[in-house]
Amino acid sequence: AVRAEELLHVMISEYERQETEQASSSGSGGGGGGGKNNEVWLIPSTYCVSAAVSAWSKNSNMMLGRGDVDAIQRATATIRRMEELHSKYGRAETKANESVYNSLLAVIAFVNNGKGAGKELSVEQRNLNGEYAESIVRDMEERAAQGDTSVVPSVRTYGSLIQVWAGAASMSNPGASDRVEQILHHMEDVYKSTGEKRMQPNFYCYTNAIHGVARSQRPDAPRKAMEIVERMEYLSDSGKNTEAWPNAHAYCAVLNALAKSRYSGRAVGSALSGKEVGDMTDQLLERMKSRNVPVDRAAANAAINVWARSGDPRAVQRAESIVAEMEASTYSRASPDTSTWNSLMNLYTKSGDSRAPERTQNILNKLERDYLDGASAFRPQVLSYSAVLQAWAKSGRPEAPKEAERVITEMSKTKTGSAGKTLTMQPTTICYDALIEAYARSDDPNASQNIDDILRAMEDRASAGETALMPTTRTFQAAIVGLSRRTTAKEKNAAKAEQLLRRMIDLQRSGSHTIRPNNFVYSAVISTYASLNSSQGAAKAYELLREMLAAFNETGDKAIRPNQVTWAAVIHAFANSNEVGSAETANSLLQKMIELSRLPAYAGVTPNAVVFNSVIQAYSTSSDIDAAVAAERAEDILSEMKELAQSGNGHARPDGFSYATVIAAQSRAGNPRRAEELLEEMKDATADRHDATLKASVVPYTSVIQAYVNSSMDADTAIAKVEALLQEMWELASAGVIDVKPNGGSCTAALQMYSRGFDDEANVAKAEALLQRMIGEYEAGDRKLKPGQKAFAAVLDALVKVGDDQAAARVVAMKERVYGDGPSVSGEVGAV
């Protein structure tokens, strides 16, 4: 691109010299006009300018983020120079035309869509690029309206503008996707009403529109993408726009929209389930075949990627089926490549298949063998070996760390095949990241030391020149997150996690460009301290939160800004510390978070239900606050959640856990009526909103029953309430609402209630009948209804008090049925 620009400048310099000489010759009379020596023959035409400008949209170095120049700025400067030449000398050949401006639009589109540079651009910069492209098109439209036919915008103009905005579209910038659709609809409307070919949208326009919709990752993105391709099919089939005929690129773009709508098997705000996404994928592939559109490698790989993200149980089977079709296809561009096999290997790991390490190793062996023997031109990539390493790392098997080390060792060896090809692959950072994760997830008592040794070895080798082994943020993340998940030696692991965080900070301060502590890393360390369930752990978690706040306030770097996960972990640390004042501290932190969320710098960091629930739970289990006061404060938090939800913060809407915990707090306080009112409110909200997160379970029902047991209410009234609740639970369970079926806790609480009314023989009989029902359900297979010691004790206590020796003996026999003839049973027979 630079060389093309230099050559153009050489032409321009020579051209200006010739113009100057001709003007000088004409001005001096020239004795006959100056002859051929004064002829202007080297004119930089619009073709030359377009070629030089277009070179900036083909610069792979810039796209990969290695360039140190602004392509848009350089291309613009070239066109401005062209405009100056035309203004100065007036030659028609130097007048910038539609082709020249289209070349500039192509450069802007290229920068916004670049895989390297595009990722580094901020949303603001991409929008500025979009607005600049819009200004170019507006200028062309205005000049064309004034009669300048050389700059009339064409389908290529608007197609590039769509591509510019498609590159700007993202989850955080959905407005760019809206603009893509507006431009496309404008083209359709003008073409429909005027028939002007220059406004006839082609497959290029439609395909880029699909890309823009996909990148928005909106809930309706997959359906919108599908609607666009269906529109293309209709327009081309009906003859209304034959240029809209969808090719493999269009269908592939829809597949990418489906893939982007999924994250870790769960739709991001999407109404589409994994099954729906998978079914739509299969439908697209069938439509391609029915329309004789070859399912090429790109489309097949995109389909495998959708299935990999779907979380559908059929994912592995369907992906394997697609690969089998690729292998059997006679179409040369449909055969599996390395990316195909890498995707399948990653799917094996994601699916939780216990055989994933062996299955991924088999694929890697095939890739190596086929390449070395000349059966395939596709060689394994570092990502291929990384896929096997990840399979071992996530397997949790005892041998995982040693097997991961073996893969890295084998990877480094030079292999020679029968076709004379050789294969050597040097491990990179991502390989050692997986090895670190394997140790972090293992039960190896020396895991922490091994992780430290691997990190230091990577740093030493990188310093010695092996830059591909330079530890990155991801490397430290793998180690810290792994330590946070370990269930043994928690204090030691927490200290080690913080030590690694400190090393990241030191490396960043010393100039490292690959290490950047972020809120994910800080949150992992905080969670490690929070898991200690101690005042010391809570204090350390709070100290790290304050450090993050200070760093963010100083630098404005959003990567270090505490997010909901961070706040939730710190609040959870205090809530679970069981120290005096811990519930009040947790609430103070919650109020601080709410206060900060109102500031522009913290926009979006609003407390969600998880954060609120931690505070509610802190009050519900608090031992240093009067139970009635704790219940009141827990309900205050619930009210605050409802108010925030009503004002637009849907993430703060109370869920089932919120209600169940407040109900438990009211139960502890001996407020059965309020506990039952909250249960009714919860059921009403579920019915009104059809919200599955609010669906009642056995927990709140049991809490209400326990509230009546704990209350000072007269026994008859309390027993009637408990019976009604228990009956409702049995009926719901019979109707298919299994989550509400009474369990051992529910029934034991009811038995204790009956024991309080022992002076009524009917209550004693009901207690014995309930106990028999529990045993019957248990013996039928429901292990949650196995009567515990408290259940038998409650019934025996009531029977002994009323002097019913025969009934007491029957209960002891029941216990013997459940637990066998042990010492405790014999002792109770004696007591009876």
XYZ file of N, CA and C in Angstrom, residues 157-305:
447
model
N -21.556 1.554 -3.802
C -21.453 2.602 -2.781
C -22.224 2.210 -1.530
N -23.510 1.887 -1.734
C -24.351 1.545 -0.588
C -23.954 0.199 0.022
N -23.470 -0.709 -0.819
C -23.002 -1.991 -0.302
C -21.826 -1.819 0.641
N -20.894 -0.903 0.269
C -19.748 -0.625 1.148
C -20.197 0.055 2.430
N -21.201 0.944 2.317
C -21.705 1.628 3.510
C -22.339 0.617 4.473
N -23.072 -0.348 3.925
C -23.636 -1.412 4.768
C -22.512 -2.173 5.462
N -21.444 -2.453 4.723
C -20.323 -3.208 5.296
C -19.626 -2.412 6.399
N -19.533 -1.091 6.230
C -18.934 -0.246 7.268
C -19.703 -0.386 8.578
N -21.027 -0.221 8.494
C -21.838 -0.294 9.709
C -21.936 -1.713 10.255
N -21.868 -2.707 9.380
C -21.870 -4.099 9.844
C -20.629 -4.367 10.694
N -19.513 -3.755 10.301
C -18.278 -3.908 11.073
C -18.331 -3.189 12.406
N -19.183 -2.161 12.502
C -19.307 -1.411 13.759
C -20.278 -2.065 14.726
N -21.117 -2.967 14.210
C -22.154 -3.578 15.047
C -21.538 -4.514 16.083
N -22.101 -4.498 17.269
C -21.668 -5.393 18.343
C -22.758 -5.402 19.407
N -22.575 -6.248 20.414
C -23.563 -6.325 21.487
C -23.699 -4.981 22.195
N -22.572 -4.255 22.326
C -22.604 -2.962 23.010
C -22.921 -1.813 22.061
N -23.121 -2.115 20.768
C -23.398 -1.064 19.789
C -24.486 -1.532 18.816
N -25.669 -1.877 19.331
C -26.725 -2.407 18.464
C -27.257 -1.390 17.465
N -27.025 -0.096 17.729
C -27.503 0.934 16.806
C -26.903 0.798 15.420
N -25.670 0.270 15.348
C -25.026 0.079 14.044
C -25.794 -0.952 13.223
N -26.299 -1.976 13.895
C -27.100 -2.998 13.210
C -28.391 -2.394 12.667
N -28.992 -1.486 13.443
C -30.208 -0.802 12.978
C -29.923 -0.020 11.694
N -28.758 0.643 11.670
C -28.405 1.449 10.494
C -28.204 0.562 9.266
N -27.643 -0.612 9.464
C -27.468 -1.571 8.367
C -28.820 -1.878 7.732
N -29.809 -2.182 8.568
C -31.135 -2.534 8.052
C -31.802 -1.337 7.373
N -31.591 -0.134 7.911
C -32.184 1.063 7.317
C -31.653 1.294 5.896
N -30.339 1.131 5.733
C -29.735 1.345 4.407
C -30.261 0.319 3.417
N -30.333 -0.944 3.868
C -30.823 -2.002 2.981
C -32.279 -1.749 2.584
N -33.117 -1.366 3.544
C -34.529 -1.091 3.241
C -34.663 0.108 2.286
N -33.788 1.114 2.458
C -33.809 2.279 1.566
C -33.513 1.845 0.131
N -32.513 0.999 -0.030
C -32.172 0.507 -1.368
C -33.344 -0.275 -1.963
N -33.943 -1.145 -1.159
C -35.077 -1.947 -1.647
C -36.235 -1.055 -2.072
N -36.539 -0.057 -1.251
C -37.676 0.821 -1.549
C -37.453 1.611 -2.835
N -36.237 2.164 -2.991
C -35.945 2.961 -4.193
C -35.976 2.075 -5.435
N -35.385 0.902 -5.344
C -35.354 -0.005 -6.502
C -36.765 -0.451 -6.872
N -37.579 -0.719 -5.860
C -38.950 -1.176 -6.107
C -39.782 -0.093 -6.791
N -39.568 1.164 -6.379
C -40.400 2.251 -6.910
C -39.873 2.828 -8.227
N -38.552 2.750 -8.446
C -37.977 3.375 -9.648
C -37.397 2.376 -10.638
N -36.993 1.212 -10.152
C -36.369 0.224 -11.032
C -34.942 0.562 -11.402
N -34.353 1.566 -10.725
C -32.977 1.964 -11.034
C -32.000 0.840 -10.670
N -31.225 0.374 -11.650
C -30.300 -0.738 -11.420
C -29.228 -0.378 -10.389
N -28.881 0.931 -10.341
C -27.820 1.333 -9.414
C -28.238 1.147 -7.955
N -29.543 1.004 -7.700
C -30.049 0.830 -6.337
C -30.551 -0.596 -6.099
N -30.211 -1.504 -6.996
C -30.674 -2.889 -6.872
C -29.763 -3.653 -5.900
N -30.246 -3.960 -4.678
C -29.385 -4.654 -3.709
C -28.988 -6.032 -4.245
N -27.727 -6.367 -4.130
C -27.277 -7.677 -4.576
C -26.949 -8.565 -3.372
N -26.502 -9.778 -3.644
C -26.218 -10.717 -2.546
C -25.155 -10.168 -1.607
N -24.251 -9.325 -2.140
C -23.194 -8.721 -1.315
C -23.815 -7.819 -0.247
N -24.794 -7.003 -0.635
C -25.473 -6.109 0.314
C -26.212 -6.915 1.373
N -26.965 -7.923 0.914
C -27.749 -8.725 1.846
C -26.860 -9.515 2.807
N -25.791 -10.076 2.283
C -24.901 -10.886 3.130
C -24.248 -10.034 4.206
N -23.814 -8.825 3.840
C -23.222 -7.939 4.848
C -24.265 -7.476 5.862
N -25.502 -7.323 5.411
C -26.580 -6.968 6.348
C -26.770 -8.090 7.372
N -26.703 -9.339 6.917
C -26.819 -10.486 7.838
C -25.673 -10.460 8.847
N -24.466 -10.162 8.373
C -23.315 -10.073 9.281
C -23.544 -9.008 10.353
N -24.084 -7.862 9.940
C -24.350 -6.793 10.901
C -25.363 -7.195 11.944
N -26.434 -7.864 11.503
C -27.459 -8.344 12.429
C -26.852 -9.360 13.397
N -26.025 -10.261 12.864
C -25.414 -11.304 13.697
C -24.531 -10.707 14.775
N -23.758 -9.684 14.401
C -22.807 -9.108 15.366
C -23.496 -8.347 16.491
N -24.734 -7.938 16.282
C -25.448 -7.219 17.345
C -25.741 -8.141 18.520
N -25.815 -9.459 18.254
C -26.098 -10.472 19.279
C -27.387 -10.164 20.050
N -28.306 -9.496 19.394
C -29.599 -9.240 20.010
C -30.387 -10.551 20.110
N -31.371 -10.595 21.013
C -32.182 -11.810 21.115
C -32.841 -12.222 19.804
N -33.224 -11.206 18.997
C -33.929 -11.519 17.752
C -32.991 -11.626 16.552
N -31.659 -11.560 16.787
C -30.698 -11.577 15.675
C -30.816 -12.825 14.801
N -30.900 -14.045 15.383
C -30.994 -15.224 14.517
C -32.225 -15.202 13.616
N -33.366 -14.793 14.178
C -34.591 -14.773 13.376
C -34.518 -13.687 12.296
N -33.927 -12.541 12.643
C -33.789 -11.473 11.645
C -32.880 -11.924 10.499
N -31.778 -12.604 10.867
C -30.849 -13.110 9.848
C -31.565 -14.104 8.940
N -32.381 -14.977 9.550
C -33.136 -15.962 8.774
C -34.139 -15.267 7.861
N -34.774 -14.206 8.344
C -35.743 -13.471 7.535
C -35.070 -12.835 6.316
N -33.848 -12.337 6.496
C -33.146 -11.707 5.371
C -32.839 -12.737 4.289
N -32.340 -13.912 4.698
C -32.018 -14.924 3.685
C -33.293 -15.446 3.020
N -34.398 -15.513 3.774
C -35.675 -15.919 3.173
C -36.141 -14.868 2.164
N -35.881 -13.588 2.463
C -36.229 -12.508 1.535
C -35.394 -12.627 0.258
N -34.138 -12.977 0.428
C -33.268 -13.172 -0.737
C -33.806 -14.298 -1.620
N -34.221 -15.392 -0.975
C -34.760 -16.527 -1.737
C -36.018 -16.113 -2.502
N -36.890 -15.401 -1.821
C -38.152 -14.987 -2.461
C -37.891 -14.038 -3.631
N -37.064 -13.020 -3.422
C -36.809 -12.024 -4.470
C -36.163 -12.650 -5.695
N -35.221 -13.557 -5.463
C -34.534 -14.175 -6.608
C -35.426 -15.189 -7.301
N -36.179 -15.990 -6.522
C -37.042 -17.010 -7.122
C -38.197 -16.390 -7.900
N -38.717 -15.262 -7.396
C -39.866 -14.620 -8.057
C -39.452 -13.762 -9.242
N -38.155 -13.545 -9.403
C -37.668 -12.718 -10.503
C -37.688 -11.238 -10.208
N -38.098 -10.864 -8.996
C -38.162 -9.444 -8.647
C -36.784 -8.837 -8.436
N -35.813 -9.673 -8.093
C -34.435 -9.200 -7.950
C -33.518 -10.408 -8.062
N -33.107 -10.705 -9.264
C -32.263 -11.889 -9.489
C -30.869 -11.721 -8.892
N -30.470 -10.463 -8.609
C -29.151 -10.215 -8.018
C -29.106 -10.596 -6.536
N -30.287 -10.886 -5.963
C -30.351 -11.206 -4.529
C -30.178 -12.702 -4.266
N -29.900 -13.472 -5.290
C -29.797 -14.935 -5.126
C -28.782 -15.269 -4.034
N -29.205 -16.002 -2.982
C -28.285 -16.284 -1.876
C -27.275 -17.370 -2.237
N -26.010 -17.075 -1.985
C -24.964 -18.074 -2.205
C -24.523 -18.650 -0.862
N -23.470 -19.445 -0.875
C -23.001 -20.100 0.355
C -22.613 -19.083 1.422
N -22.087 -17.920 1.005
C -21.680 -16.894 1.973
C -22.884 -16.387 2.767
N -24.021 -16.240 2.103
C -25.230 -15.741 2.784
C -25.698 -16.735 3.844
N -25.761 -18.009 3.473
C -26.202 -19.025 4.439
C -25.196 -19.155 5.582
N -23.939 -19.022 5.242
C -22.891 -19.093 6.271
C -23.034 -17.939 7.263
N -23.423 -16.775 6.754
C -23.624 -15.612 7.636
C -24.764 -15.871 8.616
N -25.835 -16.541 8.156
C -26.942 -16.868 9.058
C -26.474 -17.873 10.112
N -25.679 -18.840 9.703
C -25.134 -19.817 10.653
C -24.295 -19.111 11.716
N -23.530 -18.112 11.300
C -22.728 -17.356 12.271
C -23.628 -16.579 13.235
N -24.763 -16.097 12.722
C -25.724 -15.409 13.607
C -26.251 -16.377 14.656
N -26.527 -17.606 14.248
C -26.996 -18.618 15.194
C -25.917 -18.929 16.226
N -24.665 -19.012 15.769
C -23.561 -19.312 16.693
C -23.378 -18.191 17.705
N -23.490 -16.944 17.249
C -23.287 -15.803 18.150
C -24.421 -15.649 19.152
N -25.570 -16.275 18.870
C -26.702 -16.156 19.793
C -26.559 -17.094 20.972
N -25.548 -17.944 20.950
C -25.365 -18.928 22.000
C -24.097 -18.640 22.771
N -24.144 -18.901 24.068
C -22.942 -18.764 24.888
C -22.969 -19.816 25.973
N -21.994 -20.701 25.933
C -21.896 -21.776 26.920
C -23.199 -22.553 27.083
N -23.846 -22.823 25.937
C -25.038 -23.652 25.980
C -26.281 -22.941 26.462
N -26.181 -21.624 26.674
C -27.349 -20.899 27.168
C -27.550 -19.672 26.302
N -28.767 -19.445 25.852
C -29.038 -18.298 25.003
C -28.852 -17.014 25.783
N -28.126 -16.067 25.151
C -27.913 -14.774 25.791
C -29.128 -13.911 25.540
N -30.063 -13.877 26.475
C -31.259 -13.072 26.321
C -32.126 -13.514 25.158
N -31.868 -14.699 24.652
C -32.597 -15.155 23.486
C -33.713 -16.105 23.877
N -34.795 -16.050 23.096
C -35.898 -16.974 23.350
C -35.612 -18.325 22.707
N -34.545 -18.420 21.912
C -34.223 -19.664 21.230
C -33.527 -20.636 22.167
N -34.027 -21.840 22.216
C -33.371 -22.880 23.006
C -32.268 -23.509 22.172
N -31.423 -24.318 22.828
C -30.374 -25.015 22.105
C -30.957 -25.919 21.027
N -32.087 -26.545 21.318
C -32.735 -27.424 20.339
C -33.185 -26.630 19.118
N -33.784 -25.441 19.350
C -34.258 -24.616 18.236
C -33.099 -24.164 17.361
N -32.010 -23.755 17.999
C -30.835 -23.307 17.246
C -30.285 -24.460 16.402
N -30.213 -25.647 17.007
C -29.729 -26.811 16.264
C -30.638 -27.163 15.105
N -31.952 -27.135 15.341
C -32.904 -27.458 14.268
C -32.802 -26.451 13.125
N -32.641 -25.164 13.464
C -32.508 -24.140 12.428
C -31.239 -24.369 11.606
N -30.201 -24.837 12.258
C -28.944 -25.126 11.560
C -29.143 -26.230 10.533
N -29.792 -27.306 10.951
C -30.046 -28.410 10.027
C -30.940 -27.961 8.869
N -31.936 -27.117 9.164
C -32.831 -26.614 8.118
C -32.070 -25.801 7.078
N -31.126 -24.980 7.547
C -30.323 -24.168 6.626
C -29.484 -25.046 5.700
N -28.869 -26.069 6.271
C -28.051 -26.961 5.451
C -28.916 -27.674 4.408
N -30.118 -28.097 4.795
C -31.014 -28.757 3.855
C -31.480 -27.795 2.767
N -31.716 -26.535 3.130
C -32.139 -25.548 2.139
C -31.031 -25.286 1.122
N -29.801 -25.256 1.615
C -28.678 -25.080 0.689
C -28.650 -26.212 -0.332
N -28.824 -27.433 0.158
C -28.771 -28.592 -0.743
C -29.937 -28.559 -1.734
N -31.141 -28.207 -1.254
C -32.314 -28.200 -2.130
C -32.211 -27.119 -3.204
N -31.437 -26.064 -2.944
C -31.272 -24.971 -3.908
C -29.983 -25.121 -4.715
N -29.347 -26.282 -4.566
C -28.095 -26.566 -5.288
C -26.983 -25.575 -4.948
N -27.009 -25.111 -3.709
C -25.914 -24.268 -3.217
C -24.938 -25.205 -2.502
N -23.725 -25.355 -3.007
C -22.798 -26.317 -2.400
C -22.522 -25.983 -0.927
N -22.631 -26.990 -0.073
C -22.273 -26.807 1.337
C -20.763 -26.908 1.418
N -20.122 -25.746 1.351
C -18.654 -25.762 1.343
C -18.103 -25.884 2.759
N -16.799 -25.861 2.841
C -16.107 -26.053 4.123
C -16.501 -24.981 5.132
N -16.609 -23.731 4.667
C -16.934 -22.627 5.574
C -18.316 -22.822 6.193
N -19.300 -23.213 5.363
C -20.663 -23.408 5.866
C -20.723 -24.598 6.820
N -20.059 -25.691 6.452
C -20.064 -26.878 7.310
C -19.389 -26.589 8.650
N -18.248 -25.880 8.598
C -17.561 -25.535 9.851
C -18.417 -24.618 10.722
N -19.136 -23.685 10.072
C -20.023 -22.791 10.829
C -21.141 -23.599 11.493
N -21.679 -24.604 10.780
C -22.734 -25.446 11.343
C -22.222 -26.234 12.548
N -21.015 -26.759 12.439
C -20.418 -27.487 13.570
C -20.249 -26.548 14.763
N -19.851 -25.319 14.471
C -19.655 -24.328 15.537
C -20.970 -24.011 16.244
